[in-house]
PDB file of C-alpha atoms in Angstrom:
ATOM      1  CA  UNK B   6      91.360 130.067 113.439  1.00 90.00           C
ATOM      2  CA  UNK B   7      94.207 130.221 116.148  1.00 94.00           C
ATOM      3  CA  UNK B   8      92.967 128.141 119.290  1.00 97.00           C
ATOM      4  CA  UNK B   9      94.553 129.942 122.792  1.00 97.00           C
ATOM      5  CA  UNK B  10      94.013 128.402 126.093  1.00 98.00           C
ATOM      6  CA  UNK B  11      94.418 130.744 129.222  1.00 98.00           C
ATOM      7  CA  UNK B  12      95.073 129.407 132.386  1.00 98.00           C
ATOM      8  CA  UNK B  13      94.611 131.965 135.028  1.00 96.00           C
ATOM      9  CA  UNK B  14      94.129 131.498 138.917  1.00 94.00           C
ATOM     10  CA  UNK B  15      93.022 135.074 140.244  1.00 93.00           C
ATOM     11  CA  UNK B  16      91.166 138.245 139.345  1.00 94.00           C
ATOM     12  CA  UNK B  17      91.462 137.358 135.562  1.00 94.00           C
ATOM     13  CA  UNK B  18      92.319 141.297 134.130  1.00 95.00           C
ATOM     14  CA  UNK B  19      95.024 140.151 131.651  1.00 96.00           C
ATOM     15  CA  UNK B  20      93.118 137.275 130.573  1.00 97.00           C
ATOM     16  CA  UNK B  21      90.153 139.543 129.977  1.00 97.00           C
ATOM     17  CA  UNK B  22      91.940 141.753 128.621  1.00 96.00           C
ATOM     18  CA  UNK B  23      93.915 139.431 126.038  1.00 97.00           C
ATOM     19  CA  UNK B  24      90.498 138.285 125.177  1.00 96.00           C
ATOM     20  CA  UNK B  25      88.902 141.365 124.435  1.00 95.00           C
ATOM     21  CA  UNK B  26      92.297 142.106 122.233  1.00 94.00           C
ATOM     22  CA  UNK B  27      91.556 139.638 119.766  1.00 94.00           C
ATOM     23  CA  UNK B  28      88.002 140.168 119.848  1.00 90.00           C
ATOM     24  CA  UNK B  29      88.751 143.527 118.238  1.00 83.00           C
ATOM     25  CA  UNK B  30      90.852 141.429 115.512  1.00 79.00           C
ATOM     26  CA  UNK B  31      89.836 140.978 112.078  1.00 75.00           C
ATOM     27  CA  UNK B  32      91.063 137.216 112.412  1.00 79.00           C
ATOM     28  CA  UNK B  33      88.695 134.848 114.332  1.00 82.00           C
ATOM     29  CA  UNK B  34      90.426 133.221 117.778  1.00 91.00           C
ATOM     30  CA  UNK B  35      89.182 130.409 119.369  1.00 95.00           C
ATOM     31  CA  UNK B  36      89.570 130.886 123.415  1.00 97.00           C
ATOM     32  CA  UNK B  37      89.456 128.310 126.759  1.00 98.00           C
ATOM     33  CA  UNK B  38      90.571 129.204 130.188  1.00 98.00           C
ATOM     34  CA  UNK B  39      91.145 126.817 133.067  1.00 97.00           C
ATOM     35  CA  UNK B  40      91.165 127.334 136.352  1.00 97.00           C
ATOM     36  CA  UNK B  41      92.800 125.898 139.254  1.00 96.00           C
ATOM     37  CA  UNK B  42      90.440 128.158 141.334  1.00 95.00           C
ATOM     38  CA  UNK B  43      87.097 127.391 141.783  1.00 95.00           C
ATOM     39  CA  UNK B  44      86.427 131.268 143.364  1.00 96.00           C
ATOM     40  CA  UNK B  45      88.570 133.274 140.624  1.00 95.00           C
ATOM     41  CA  UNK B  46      87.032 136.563 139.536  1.00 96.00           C
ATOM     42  CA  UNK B  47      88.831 135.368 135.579  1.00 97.00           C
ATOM     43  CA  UNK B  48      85.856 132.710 135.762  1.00 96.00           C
ATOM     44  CA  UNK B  49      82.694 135.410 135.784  1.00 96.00           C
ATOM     45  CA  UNK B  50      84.821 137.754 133.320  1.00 96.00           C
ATOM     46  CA  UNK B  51      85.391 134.448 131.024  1.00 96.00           C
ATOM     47  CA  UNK B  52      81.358 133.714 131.209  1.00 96.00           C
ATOM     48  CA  UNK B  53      80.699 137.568 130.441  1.00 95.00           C
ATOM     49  CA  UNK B  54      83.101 137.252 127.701  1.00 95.00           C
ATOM     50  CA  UNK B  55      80.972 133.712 126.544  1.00 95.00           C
ATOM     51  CA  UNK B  56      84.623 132.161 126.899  1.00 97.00           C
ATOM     52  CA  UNK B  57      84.514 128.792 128.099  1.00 97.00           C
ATOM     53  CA  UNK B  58      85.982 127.763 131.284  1.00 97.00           C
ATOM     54  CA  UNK B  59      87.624 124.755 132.822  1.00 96.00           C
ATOM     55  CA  UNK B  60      88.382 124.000 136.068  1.00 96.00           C
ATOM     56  CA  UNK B  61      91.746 122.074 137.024  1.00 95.00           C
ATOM     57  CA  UNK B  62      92.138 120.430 140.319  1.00 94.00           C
ATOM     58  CA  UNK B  63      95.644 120.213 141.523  1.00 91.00           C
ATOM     59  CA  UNK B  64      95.680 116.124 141.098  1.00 93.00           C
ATOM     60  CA  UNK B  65      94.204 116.508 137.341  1.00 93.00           C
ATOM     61  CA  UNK B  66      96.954 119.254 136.532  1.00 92.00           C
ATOM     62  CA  UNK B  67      99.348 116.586 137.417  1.00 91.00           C
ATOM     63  CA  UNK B  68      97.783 113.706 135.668  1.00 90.00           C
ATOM     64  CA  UNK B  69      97.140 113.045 132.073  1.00 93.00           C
ATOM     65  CA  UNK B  70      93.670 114.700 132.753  1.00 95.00           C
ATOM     66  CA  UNK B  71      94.634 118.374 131.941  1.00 96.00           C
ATOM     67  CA  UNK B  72      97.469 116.827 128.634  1.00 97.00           C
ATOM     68  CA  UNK B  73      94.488 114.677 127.719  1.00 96.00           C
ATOM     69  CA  UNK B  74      92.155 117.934 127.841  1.00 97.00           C
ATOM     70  CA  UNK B  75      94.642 119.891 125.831  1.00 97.00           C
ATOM     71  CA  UNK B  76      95.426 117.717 123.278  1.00 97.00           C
ATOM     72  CA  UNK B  77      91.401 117.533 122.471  1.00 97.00           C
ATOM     73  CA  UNK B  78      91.853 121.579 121.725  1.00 97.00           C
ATOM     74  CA  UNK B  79      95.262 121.195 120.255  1.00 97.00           C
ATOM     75  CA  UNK B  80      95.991 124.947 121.297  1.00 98.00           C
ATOM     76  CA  UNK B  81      98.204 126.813 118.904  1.00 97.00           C
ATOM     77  CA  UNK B  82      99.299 128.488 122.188  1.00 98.00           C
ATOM     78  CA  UNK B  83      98.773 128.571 126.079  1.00 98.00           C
ATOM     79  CA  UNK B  84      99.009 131.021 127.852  1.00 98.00           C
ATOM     80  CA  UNK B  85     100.184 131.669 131.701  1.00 98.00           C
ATOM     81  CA  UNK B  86      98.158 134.921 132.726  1.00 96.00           C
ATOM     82  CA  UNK B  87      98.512 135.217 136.783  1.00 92.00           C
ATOM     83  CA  UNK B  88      98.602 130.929 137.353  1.00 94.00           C
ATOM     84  CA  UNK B  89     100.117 130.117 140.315  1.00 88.00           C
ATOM     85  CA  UNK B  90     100.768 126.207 140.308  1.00 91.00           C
ATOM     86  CA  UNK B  91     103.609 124.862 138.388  1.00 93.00           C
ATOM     87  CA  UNK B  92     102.651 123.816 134.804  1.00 96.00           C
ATOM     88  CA  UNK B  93     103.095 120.264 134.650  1.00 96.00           C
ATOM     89  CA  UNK B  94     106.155 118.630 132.413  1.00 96.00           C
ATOM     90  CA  UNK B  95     103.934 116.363 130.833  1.00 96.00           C
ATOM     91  CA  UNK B  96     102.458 119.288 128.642  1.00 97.00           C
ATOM     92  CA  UNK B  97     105.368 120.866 128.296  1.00 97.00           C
ATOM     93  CA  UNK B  98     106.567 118.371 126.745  1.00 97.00           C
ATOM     94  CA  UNK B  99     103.548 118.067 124.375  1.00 97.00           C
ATOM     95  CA  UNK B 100     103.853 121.482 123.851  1.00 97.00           C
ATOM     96  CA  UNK B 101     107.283 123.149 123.122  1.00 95.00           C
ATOM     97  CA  UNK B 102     107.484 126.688 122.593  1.00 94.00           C
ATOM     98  CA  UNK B 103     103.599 126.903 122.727  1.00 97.00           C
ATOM     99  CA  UNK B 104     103.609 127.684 126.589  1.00 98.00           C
ATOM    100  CA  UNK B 105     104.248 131.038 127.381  1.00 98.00           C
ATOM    101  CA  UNK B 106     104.085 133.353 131.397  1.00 97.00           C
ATOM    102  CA  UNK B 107     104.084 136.482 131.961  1.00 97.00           C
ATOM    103  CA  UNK B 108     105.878 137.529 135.199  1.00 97.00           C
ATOM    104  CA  UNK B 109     105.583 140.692 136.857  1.00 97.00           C
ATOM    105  CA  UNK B 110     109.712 141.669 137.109  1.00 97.00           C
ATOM    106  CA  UNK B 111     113.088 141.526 135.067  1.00 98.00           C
ATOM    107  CA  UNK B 112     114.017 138.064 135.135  1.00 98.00           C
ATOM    108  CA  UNK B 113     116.431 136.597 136.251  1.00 97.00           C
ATOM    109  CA  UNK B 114     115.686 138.905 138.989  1.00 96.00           C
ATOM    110  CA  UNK B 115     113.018 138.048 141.427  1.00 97.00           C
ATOM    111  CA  UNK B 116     111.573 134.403 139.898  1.00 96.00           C
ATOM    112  CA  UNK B 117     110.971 131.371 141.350  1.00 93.00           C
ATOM    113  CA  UNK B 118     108.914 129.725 143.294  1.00 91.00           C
ATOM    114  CA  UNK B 119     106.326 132.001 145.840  1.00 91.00           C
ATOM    115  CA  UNK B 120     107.547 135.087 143.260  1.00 94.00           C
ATOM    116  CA  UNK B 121     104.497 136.333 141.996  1.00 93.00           C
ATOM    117  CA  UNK B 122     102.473 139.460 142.976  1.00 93.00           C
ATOM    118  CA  UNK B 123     103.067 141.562 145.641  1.00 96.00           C
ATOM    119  CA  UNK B 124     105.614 139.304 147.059  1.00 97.00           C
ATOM    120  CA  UNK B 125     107.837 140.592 143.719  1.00 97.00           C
ATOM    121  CA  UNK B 126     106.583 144.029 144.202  1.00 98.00           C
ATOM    122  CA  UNK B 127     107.347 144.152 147.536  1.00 98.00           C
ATOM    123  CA  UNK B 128     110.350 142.956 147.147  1.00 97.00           C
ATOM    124  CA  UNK B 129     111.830 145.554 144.411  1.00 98.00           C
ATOM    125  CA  UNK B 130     110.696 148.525 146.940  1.00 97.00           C
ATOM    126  CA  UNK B 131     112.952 146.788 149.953  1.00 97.00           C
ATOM    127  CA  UNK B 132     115.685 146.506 147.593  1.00 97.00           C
ATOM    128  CA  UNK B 133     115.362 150.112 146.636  1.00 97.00           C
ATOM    129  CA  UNK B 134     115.570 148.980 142.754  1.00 97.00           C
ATOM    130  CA  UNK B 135     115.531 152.358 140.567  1.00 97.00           C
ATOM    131  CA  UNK B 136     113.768 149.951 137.694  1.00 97.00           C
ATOM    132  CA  UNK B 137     111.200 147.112 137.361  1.00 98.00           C
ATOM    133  CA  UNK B 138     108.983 145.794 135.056  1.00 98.00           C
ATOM    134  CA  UNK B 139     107.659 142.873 132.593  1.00 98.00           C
ATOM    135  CA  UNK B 140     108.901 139.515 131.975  1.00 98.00           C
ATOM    136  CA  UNK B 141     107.360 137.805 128.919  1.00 98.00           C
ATOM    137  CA  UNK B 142     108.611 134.091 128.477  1.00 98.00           C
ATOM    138  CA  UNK B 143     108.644 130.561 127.340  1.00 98.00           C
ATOM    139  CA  UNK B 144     107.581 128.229 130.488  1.00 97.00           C
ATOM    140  CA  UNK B 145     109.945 125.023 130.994  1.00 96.00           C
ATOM    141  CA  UNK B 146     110.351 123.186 133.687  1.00 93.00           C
ATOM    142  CA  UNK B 147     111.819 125.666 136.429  1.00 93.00           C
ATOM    143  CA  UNK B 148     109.913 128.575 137.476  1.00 92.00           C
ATOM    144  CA  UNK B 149     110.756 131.859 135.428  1.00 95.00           C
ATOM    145  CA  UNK B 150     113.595 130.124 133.998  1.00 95.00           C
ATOM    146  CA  UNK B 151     112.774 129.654 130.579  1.00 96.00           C
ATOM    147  CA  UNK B 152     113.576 131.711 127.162  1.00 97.00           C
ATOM    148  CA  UNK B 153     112.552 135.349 127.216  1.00 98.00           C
ATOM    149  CA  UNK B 154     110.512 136.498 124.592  1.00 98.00           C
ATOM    150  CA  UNK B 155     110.176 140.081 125.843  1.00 98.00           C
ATOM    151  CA  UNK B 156     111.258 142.743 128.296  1.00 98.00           C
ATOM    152  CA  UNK B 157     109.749 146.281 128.978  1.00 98.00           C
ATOM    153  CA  UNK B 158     110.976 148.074 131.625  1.00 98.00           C
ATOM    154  CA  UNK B 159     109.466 151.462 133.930  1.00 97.00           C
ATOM    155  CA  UNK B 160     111.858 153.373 136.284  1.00 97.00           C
ATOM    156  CA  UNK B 161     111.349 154.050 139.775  1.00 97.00           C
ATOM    157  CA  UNK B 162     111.737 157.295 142.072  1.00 96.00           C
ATOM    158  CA  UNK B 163     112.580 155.355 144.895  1.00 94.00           C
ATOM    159  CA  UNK B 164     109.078 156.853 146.595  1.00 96.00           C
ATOM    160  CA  UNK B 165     106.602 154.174 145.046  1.00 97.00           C
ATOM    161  CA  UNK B 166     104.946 151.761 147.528  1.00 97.00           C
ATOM    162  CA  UNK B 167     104.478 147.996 146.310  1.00 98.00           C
ATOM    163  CA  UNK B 168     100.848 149.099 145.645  1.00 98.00           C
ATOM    164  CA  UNK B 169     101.927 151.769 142.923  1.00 98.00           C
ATOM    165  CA  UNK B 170     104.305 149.580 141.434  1.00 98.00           C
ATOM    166  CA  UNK B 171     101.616 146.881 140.538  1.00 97.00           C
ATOM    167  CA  UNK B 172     100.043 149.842 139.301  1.00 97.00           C
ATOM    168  CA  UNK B 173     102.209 150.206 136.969  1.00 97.00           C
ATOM    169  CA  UNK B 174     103.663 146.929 136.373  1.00 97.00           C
ATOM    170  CA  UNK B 175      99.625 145.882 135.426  1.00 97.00           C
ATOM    171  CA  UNK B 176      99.995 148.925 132.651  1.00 97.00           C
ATOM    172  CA  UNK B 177     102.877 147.464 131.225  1.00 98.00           C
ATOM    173  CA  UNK B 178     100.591 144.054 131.248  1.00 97.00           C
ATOM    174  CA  UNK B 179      97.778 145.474 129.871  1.00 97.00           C
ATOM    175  CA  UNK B 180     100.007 147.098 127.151  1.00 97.00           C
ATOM    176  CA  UNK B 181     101.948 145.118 125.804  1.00 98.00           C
ATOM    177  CA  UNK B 182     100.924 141.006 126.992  1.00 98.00           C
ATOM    178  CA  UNK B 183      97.827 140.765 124.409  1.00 97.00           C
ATOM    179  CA  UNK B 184     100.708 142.430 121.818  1.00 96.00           C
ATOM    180  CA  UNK B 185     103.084 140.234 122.108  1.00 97.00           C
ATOM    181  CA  UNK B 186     100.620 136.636 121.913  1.00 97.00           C
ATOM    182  CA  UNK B 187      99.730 138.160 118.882  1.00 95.00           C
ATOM    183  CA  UNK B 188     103.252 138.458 117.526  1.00 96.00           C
ATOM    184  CA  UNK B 189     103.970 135.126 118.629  1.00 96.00           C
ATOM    185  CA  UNK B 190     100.938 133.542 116.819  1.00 94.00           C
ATOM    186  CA  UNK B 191     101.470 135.564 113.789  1.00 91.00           C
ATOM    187  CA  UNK B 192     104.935 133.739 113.830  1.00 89.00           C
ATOM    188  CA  UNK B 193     103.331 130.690 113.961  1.00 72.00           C
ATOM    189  CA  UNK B 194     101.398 131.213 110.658  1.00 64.00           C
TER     190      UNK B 194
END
């Protein structure tokens, strides 16, 4: 049974949607998601989905509380699904190539720090970009900066608003971030 802990900080669709991914699978998953977020949306989908939850205040995310907490589950991989705090060193450390974000661009372009969301989306429309799309990748300790796993890519008319292209930026999430976990923990086997 692979274990996969999902920390998400918002709405919770790709979380609920990874979940509901492997729910469908003929191997049995084991799932956890934390929460920095005491309000999130992800933490009524994760109780729907009888997923249980966690919630992470910013000083136990930087403690041992939160490396003490994962190294109970011993995740064979965590997942960043729409978290917004920096994942602390500590577990990535105690984790190597088990941490994995999804960001909503082409990295290198448009990462770092307050690049997530519409602030991204926003951004490609100023800049007139004729492309966007997914960035799947290893987290280290820089924002968006480490190893990319996975690209996929949509091109733009140049009429889109930032609303249409998070519209289409969460179909490419939808699509292709529960496929590629499950590439990664086939790997893993």
């Amino acid at each position: 049974m692979k274990k996969i802990v999902i920390f998400a900080s918002g709405s919770g669709t790709n979380a609920q949607n990874i979940v509901r991914h492997f729910n469908n699978s003929s191997k049995s998953h084991q799932f956890h998601i934390f929460s920095n977020n005491t309000n999130a949306k992800v933490l009524e989908k994760a109780q729907k989905l009888s997923v249980p939850t966690k919630i992470i205040s910013k000083d136990d995310l930087y403690s041992d509380i939160l490396l003490n907490y994962l190294n109970e589950i011993q995740p064979d991989l965590i997942v960043l699904a729409g978290f917004l705090l920096k994942f602390p060193t500590n577990c990535i450390e105690a984790f190597p190539n088990k941490i994995i974000n999804i960001h909503p661009a082409l990295l290198p372009k448009y990462g770092g720090k307050g690049m997530y969301g519409m602030h991204v989306h926003r951004a490609v429309v100023e800049n007139k970009d004729s492309e966007t799309g997914i960035t799947i990748h290893y987290v280290n300790e820089n924002y968006d900066e480490g190893n990319i796993i996975f690209q996929e890519s949509i091109f733009l008319t140049g009429t889109e608003s930032p609303e249409d292209v998070a519209d289409k930026i969460h179909e490419l999430e939808q699509t292709y971030f529960p496929m590629i976990i499950e590439k990664i923990l086939n790997q893993k086997s």
